[in-house]
Amino acid sequence: MANDLSSPNRGVWNSKLGFILAASGSAIGLGNIVFFASNAYQFGGGAFYLPYFFALFALGIPVMILEFGLGTMTRRSFPEALYRIGGRKAEFVGWWSIAAAGFITMYYIAILGWALGMMFGALGTLFEGGATAPFTPFLTPTAPDDPSAMVYFFNLITTWWPMVCVLVIWALNILILIKGTKTIEAAVRIFVPLMWVFMIVLIIRGLTLPGGTDGVLYLFTPDFEGISDPSVWKGAFSQMFFSLSLGLGTMTAYASYLPKDADQVNNSLLVSFMNCGFEFLAGVAIFSLLFAFSLNPAGTTLSLSFFVIPEGLAEFPWGVRLFGFLFFFLIVIAGLTSSISLIEGPASALIDKLGITRGKALTFILIPGVVGSLCYTLPMIIDPDLSGNGTLGLSLLDVMDHWAFNYSLLTVGLLECLMVGWVLGADTLRRAVNQHSKFYLGRWFNVMIKFIAPLLLGGVLVWSLVAEFSQPLYGSLVDLGSFNWIPNVIPFVWFFGTIAFAAYLTFGRTYPPYDLDSLPFREATPETSA
Ligand code: PHE
């Protein structure tokens, strides 16, 4: 029976280690290196840390237990897991999150394509004084003898090369996903330990630079004044969700390949702490460089990693190319172990719903995915004075990221807490998880899922929507010439695109029925201790 719970098509992790590597590989990615540092800088270093830690304990860990728990309870991907607990409306939320994951994957991979381009650049002319080659210059260096990573980056993205890089990254993703858990496990066994090693090398290098430790002080000296600003809280919540890979169906899909007696409290704690530990190290490495070389990371999210840090690396007394290469290679492998999970969520959801093979599901994702990623790497210059983003692709990406990053994950987080908390009942999930957990989840968990998390998430979402619409539409102040429509059109494409996709998959088809009573969470789940 195609939809049998023990369906061999779905895949299983070979070992607990394989799952932990895959889930932490998913969590650790661009979010930890590129986005964390720029968010922390934007929100004032020490002012960001308190909301960030609060978000880890109040939202991150409980929601991860919830998403992992849903996966092992139902042994199904996110939309079907939600369907089994809350019917069609819940399923709709699941597909909406899958659509959101699709939009994010497209630009996530575009960024990885640029990182790959810069990685090759590090081996080539990126760190050579005055070099604009191998590209036709869009920018020329102001100091002809100094290397300029910014000049290099913009010259790179105004060529067609990033499109080739994007195709390479998509191909790598598909290769890793082709045999499901088997190939994912093989890849993460190599990449995840490697990225820890590289990060440790970079951090040692950063901290041994004169002045490097000042950056660490800036990052970790608490600033109690900054935390009264709600935007810091919203920034910390979105960062936490993104960094822990929550709200996009990823963690449920990965957990659905575990045996049903997996200890999900333990797994959630391990993955969350590993992720935030890595983020902490990345923050230290990046801020030590910023301070050692008095760099000013003003500009867009990407500028910090793509040219401010390389500008610091270029000042190294030795090993410039080596460290430059390591830095971008680190971004590429960390991003790759995340992008595969961004694709696996939708792939497993399509396999479960349509009963199709993995190959077909991956093809359905690959075609729109590649087209989307290529759009974000379109090299036409539409903002020549660089008041915003320079190229057509980067401008599209910036606006899409604004909407998708800030709104999809937190909205899904809010809705999944409400559905599990009030429809299934937080206590049912808590008891099911407790059956196999060494660490006993007390009734406080119910309070977190039913009240605290929804209030926090609902609160920041309402606040951000009000703030959003009391200002000119995001991005509309930048002059993009004949492309001024971009900021107006993207939010509609994102909003209606995701809704239409979710409606089609939810209402256009039904899941093959199976005996609900056979679902593990329907089994007796007695309270094991008081
Ligand atoms: N957590 C990943 C990162 O930090 C991104 C991601 C988000 C991956 C959601 C999967 C799902 O880069």
Coordinates of C-alpha atoms in Angstrom, one line a residue, residues 127-465:
F127 CA 42.9 39.7 -4.0
E128 CA 45.0 41.3 -6.6
G129 CA 45.5 45.0 -6.6
G130 CA 43.4 47.0 -9.0
A131 CA 42.0 43.8 -10.6
T132 CA 38.7 44.0 -12.3
A133 CA 39.5 41.1 -14.6
P134 CA 38.3 38.6 -15.6
F135 CA 35.2 40.7 -16.1
T136 CA 34.3 43.7 -18.1
P137 CA 34.4 46.4 -15.4
F138 CA 31.2 47.9 -14.2
L139 CA 33.1 49.4 -11.3
T140 CA 36.7 50.3 -11.3
P141 CA 38.8 50.5 -8.1
T142 CA 39.3 53.9 -6.6
A143 CA 42.8 53.0 -5.4
P144 CA 44.3 51.3 -8.4
D145 CA 46.8 49.3 -6.4
D146 CA 44.5 48.0 -3.7
P147 CA 42.4 44.9 -4.1
S148 CA 38.7 45.6 -3.7
A149 CA 36.3 42.8 -3.1
M150 CA 33.4 45.2 -3.6
V151 CA 34.6 46.1 -7.1
Y152 CA 35.2 42.4 -7.7
F153 CA 31.8 41.3 -6.4
F154 CA 29.8 43.9 -8.5
N155 CA 31.9 43.1 -11.6
L156 CA 31.1 39.4 -11.0
I157 CA 27.4 39.8 -10.6
T158 CA 27.1 42.0 -13.7
T159 CA 28.3 39.0 -15.8
W160 CA 26.6 35.8 -16.8
W161 CA 29.0 33.7 -14.8
P162 CA 26.9 33.5 -11.6
M163 CA 24.2 31.8 -13.7
V164 CA 26.7 29.0 -14.5
C165 CA 27.5 28.8 -10.7
V166 CA 23.8 28.6 -9.9
L167 CA 23.4 25.7 -12.3
V168 CA 26.3 24.0 -10.6
I169 CA 24.8 24.5 -7.1
W170 CA 21.4 23.1 -8.3
A171 CA 23.2 20.1 -9.8
L172 CA 25.0 19.4 -6.6
N173 CA 21.8 19.7 -4.6
I174 CA 20.0 17.2 -6.9
L175 CA 23.0 14.8 -6.7
I176 CA 22.9 14.8 -3.0
L177 CA 19.1 14.4 -2.9
I178 CA 18.8 11.7 -5.6
K179 CA 18.8 8.7 -3.3
G180 CA 17.1 10.5 -0.3
T181 CA 18.4 9.8 3.2
K182 CA 21.2 7.6 1.8
T183 CA 22.9 10.3 -0.2
I184 CA 22.0 13.1 2.2
E185 CA 23.7 11.2 5.0
A186 CA 26.8 10.5 2.9
A187 CA 27.2 14.2 2.1
V188 CA 26.6 15.6 5.6
R189 CA 29.1 13.1 7.0
I190 CA 31.8 14.9 5.1
F191 CA 30.5 18.5 4.9
V192 CA 29.3 19.1 8.5
P193 CA 32.5 18.1 10.3
L194 CA 34.5 20.0 7.7
M195 CA 32.6 23.2 8.2
W196 CA 33.3 23.1 12.0
V197 CA 37.0 22.7 11.3
F198 CA 37.1 25.6 8.9
M199 CA 35.2 27.8 11.2
I200 CA 37.6 27.0 14.0
V201 CA 40.5 27.8 11.8
L202 CA 39.0 31.2 10.8
I203 CA 38.1 32.1 14.4
I204 CA 41.7 31.4 15.6
R205 CA 43.0 33.6 12.8
G206 CA 40.5 36.4 13.6
L207 CA 41.2 36.4 17.4
T208 CA 44.9 36.5 16.9
L209 CA 44.8 39.7 14.9
P210 CA 45.7 42.8 16.8
G211 CA 42.4 44.5 17.8
G212 CA 40.3 41.4 17.0
T213 CA 39.0 40.9 20.5
D214 CA 37.4 44.4 20.5
G215 CA 34.9 43.1 18.1
V216 CA 34.0 40.3 20.4
L217 CA 33.4 42.9 23.2
Y218 CA 31.1 44.9 21.0
L219 CA 29.1 41.9 20.1
F220 CA 28.8 40.6 23.6
T221 CA 28.5 43.6 25.9
P222 CA 24.8 43.8 26.7
D223 CA 23.1 46.9 25.7
F224 CA 19.9 47.3 27.7
E225 CA 18.8 50.4 26.0
G226 CA 18.5 48.9 22.5
I227 CA 16.1 46.2 23.6
S228 CA 13.2 48.6 24.0
D229 CA 13.0 48.8 20.2
P230 CA 10.5 46.2 18.9
S231 CA 12.3 45.8 15.6
V232 CA 15.2 44.2 17.5
W233 CA 12.8 41.6 18.8
K234 CA 11.3 41.0 15.4
G235 CA 14.8 40.7 13.9
A236 CA 15.8 38.2 16.6
F237 CA 12.7 36.1 16.2
S238 CA 13.0 35.9 12.4
Q239 CA 16.7 35.2 12.7
M240 CA 16.1 32.4 15.2
F241 CA 13.4 30.7 13.0
F242 CA 15.5 30.9 9.9
S243 CA 18.7 29.8 11.6
L244 CA 17.0 26.8 13.2
S245 CA 15.3 25.9 9.9
L246 CA 11.8 26.2 11.5
G247 CA 8.6 27.2 9.9
L248 CA 9.3 25.8 6.4
G249 CA 8.4 22.1 6.9
T250 CA 12.1 21.1 6.9
M251 CA 12.5 19.7 10.4
T252 CA 9.3 17.7 10.2
A253 CA 10.4 16.1 6.9
Y254 CA 13.8 15.1 8.4
A255 CA 12.3 13.8 11.6
S256 CA 9.8 11.7 9.7
Y257 CA 12.7 9.5 8.6
L258 CA 13.5 8.6 12.2
P259 CA 12.2 5.6 14.1
K260 CA 9.2 6.4 16.1
D261 CA 11.0 6.0 19.4
A262 CA 13.5 8.8 18.7
D263 CA 14.1 11.1 21.7
Q264 CA 13.0 14.4 20.2
V265 CA 13.7 16.5 23.2
N266 CA 17.3 15.4 23.2
N267 CA 17.5 15.9 19.4
S268 CA 16.0 19.4 19.6
L269 CA 18.5 20.4 22.3
L270 CA 21.4 19.0 20.5
V271 CA 20.5 20.6 17.1
S272 CA 19.6 24.0 18.6
F273 CA 22.8 24.3 20.7
M274 CA 25.0 23.1 17.9
N275 CA 23.4 25.7 15.6
C276 CA 23.7 28.6 18.1
G277 CA 27.2 27.5 19.0
F278 CA 28.2 27.7 15.4
E279 CA 26.5 31.0 15.0
F280 CA 28.3 32.3 18.1
L281 CA 31.7 31.2 16.6
A282 CA 30.8 32.8 13.2
G283 CA 29.8 36.0 15.0
V284 CA 33.1 36.1 16.9
A285 CA 35.2 35.4 13.7
I286 CA 33.4 38.1 11.7
F287 CA 33.3 40.8 14.4
S288 CA 37.0 40.2 15.2
L289 CA 37.8 40.9 11.6
L290 CA 35.6 43.9 11.4
F291 CA 37.3 45.5 14.4
A292 CA 40.8 44.5 13.6
F293 CA 40.6 46.3 10.3
S294 CA 38.1 49.0 11.3
L295 CA 35.7 48.0 8.5
N296 CA 32.3 49.5 8.2
P297 CA 29.7 47.1 7.1
A298 CA 27.0 49.6 6.0
G299 CA 24.9 48.4 3.1
T300 CA 22.8 45.4 2.3
T301 CA 22.7 42.1 4.1
L302 CA 25.1 40.5 1.7
S303 CA 27.7 43.2 1.8
L304 CA 29.2 42.1 5.1
S305 CA 30.2 38.6 3.9
F306 CA 30.6 39.3 0.3
F307 CA 32.9 42.2 0.4
V308 CA 33.5 43.7 3.8
I309 CA 35.0 40.5 5.3
P310 CA 37.1 39.7 2.1
E311 CA 38.4 43.3 2.3
G312 CA 39.7 42.4 5.8
L313 CA 41.1 39.1 4.6
A314 CA 43.0 40.9 1.9
E315 CA 44.9 42.7 4.7
F316 CA 46.3 39.5 6.2
P317 CA 50.0 39.5 6.3
W318 CA 50.1 36.0 4.9
G319 CA 47.7 33.3 3.5
V320 CA 45.3 35.8 1.9
R321 CA 44.2 33.4 -0.9
L322 CA 44.0 30.5 1.4
F323 CA 41.8 32.2 4.0
G324 CA 39.8 33.8 1.2
F325 CA 39.1 30.5 -0.4
L326 CA 38.4 28.9 3.0
F327 CA 35.9 31.6 3.9
F328 CA 33.8 31.2 0.7
F329 CA 34.2 27.4 0.6
L330 CA 32.8 27.4 4.1
I331 CA 29.8 29.5 3.0
V332 CA 29.2 27.1 0.1
I333 CA 29.3 23.9 2.0
A334 CA 27.3 25.3 5.0
G335 CA 24.8 26.6 2.5
L336 CA 24.6 23.4 0.6
T337 CA 23.7 21.2 3.6
S338 CA 20.9 23.8 4.2
S339 CA 19.6 24.1 0.6
I340 CA 19.3 20.3 0.4
S341 CA 17.0 20.4 3.4
L342 CA 15.0 23.3 1.9
I343 CA 14.4 21.1 -1.1
E344 CA 13.8 17.9 0.8
G345 CA 10.8 19.4 2.7
P346 CA 8.9 20.1 -0.6
A347 CA 10.1 16.8 -2.2
S348 CA 8.9 14.6 0.7
A349 CA 5.6 16.5 0.8
L350 CA 5.0 15.9 -2.9
I351 CA 6.0 12.2 -2.6
D352 CA 3.6 11.8 0.3
K353 CA 0.7 13.5 -1.4
L354 CA 1.0 12.5 -5.0
G355 CA 2.5 9.1 -4.5
I356 CA 5.1 9.9 -7.1
T357 CA 8.8 8.8 -7.2
R358 CA 11.6 10.9 -5.7
G359 CA 13.0 11.5 -9.2
K360 CA 9.7 13.0 -10.4
A361 CA 9.3 15.1 -7.2
L362 CA 12.8 16.5 -7.6
T363 CA 12.1 17.3 -11.3
F364 CA 8.9 19.2 -10.3
I365 CA 11.0 21.3 -8.0
L366 CA 14.0 21.6 -10.1
I367 CA 12.3 23.3 -13.1
P368 CA 10.7 26.3 -11.4
G369 CA 13.6 26.3 -8.9
V370 CA 16.3 26.8 -11.5
V371 CA 14.3 29.4 -13.4
G372 CA 13.7 31.3 -10.2
S373 CA 17.4 31.2 -9.1
L374 CA 18.5 32.3 -12.6
C375 CA 16.1 35.4 -12.3
Y376 CA 18.0 36.4 -9.2
T377 CA 21.3 36.3 -11.0
L378 CA 20.2 38.4 -13.9
P379 CA 23.2 40.6 -14.6
M380 CA 21.5 43.7 -16.1
I381 CA 22.6 46.9 -14.3
I382 CA 19.5 48.8 -13.3
D383 CA 20.8 50.9 -10.4
P384 CA 24.1 52.2 -11.8
D385 CA 24.9 54.6 -8.9
L386 CA 24.4 51.7 -6.5
S387 CA 21.9 53.5 -4.3
G388 CA 20.3 50.1 -3.8
N389 CA 21.5 46.9 -5.3
G390 CA 23.1 47.4 -8.7
T391 CA 21.7 44.6 -10.8
L392 CA 18.2 43.4 -11.7
G393 CA 18.8 40.1 -10.0
L394 CA 20.0 41.5 -6.8
S395 CA 17.2 44.0 -6.6
L396 CA 14.6 41.2 -7.1
L397 CA 16.4 39.2 -4.4
D398 CA 16.5 42.0 -1.9
V399 CA 12.7 42.7 -2.2
M400 CA 11.7 39.0 -2.1
D401 CA 14.0 38.3 0.8
H402 CA 12.3 41.2 2.7
W403 CA 8.9 39.6 2.4
A404 CA 9.7 35.9 2.6
F405 CA 12.3 36.2 5.4
N406 CA 10.2 38.4 7.6
Y407 CA 6.8 37.0 7.2
S408 CA 6.6 33.4 6.1
L409 CA 8.5 31.6 8.9
L410 CA 6.9 33.5 11.7
T411 CA 3.4 33.1 10.3
V412 CA 3.8 29.4 9.9
G413 CA 5.3 29.2 13.4
L414 CA 2.3 31.0 14.9
L415 CA -0.2 28.8 13.0
E416 CA 1.5 25.5 13.8
C417 CA 1.6 26.4 17.5
L418 CA -2.1 27.2 17.4
M419 CA -2.9 24.0 15.6
V420 CA -0.9 21.7 17.7
G421 CA -1.7 23.6 20.9
W422 CA -5.5 23.9 20.5
V423 CA -6.6 21.4 17.8
L424 CA -4.5 18.4 18.5
G425 CA -3.8 19.5 22.0
A426 CA -0.4 20.4 23.2
D427 CA -0.7 17.7 25.9
T428 CA -1.1 14.9 23.3
L429 CA 2.2 16.0 21.6
R430 CA 3.9 16.4 25.0
R431 CA 2.9 12.9 26.1
A432 CA 3.9 11.3 22.9
V433 CA 7.3 13.0 23.0
N434 CA 7.7 12.2 26.7
Q435 CA 7.2 8.5 26.0
H436 CA 10.7 8.3 24.5
S437 CA 12.4 11.2 26.1
K438 CA 15.0 11.0 28.9
F439 CA 14.3 14.6 29.7
Y440 CA 10.7 14.9 30.9
L441 CA 8.8 17.8 29.4
G442 CA 6.6 19.3 32.1
R443 CA 3.3 21.0 31.7
W444 CA 5.2 24.3 31.0
F445 CA 5.6 23.0 27.5
N446 CA 1.8 23.2 27.0
V447 CA 1.8 26.7 28.2
M448 CA 4.7 27.6 25.8
I449 CA 2.9 26.1 22.8
K450 CA -0.6 27.3 23.6
F451 CA 0.0 30.8 24.9
I452 CA 3.6 32.1 25.1
A453 CA 4.8 31.3 21.6
P454 CA 1.6 32.4 19.8
L455 CA 1.5 35.6 21.8
L456 CA 5.1 36.4 21.0
L457 CA 4.8 35.5 17.4
G458 CA 1.4 37.2 16.9
G459 CA 2.7 40.3 18.7
V460 CA 5.8 40.8 16.5
L461 CA 3.8 40.0 13.3
V462 CA 1.1 42.5 14.1
W463 CA 3.7 45.1 15.0
S464 CA 5.7 44.5 11.9
L465 CA 2.7 44.7 9.6

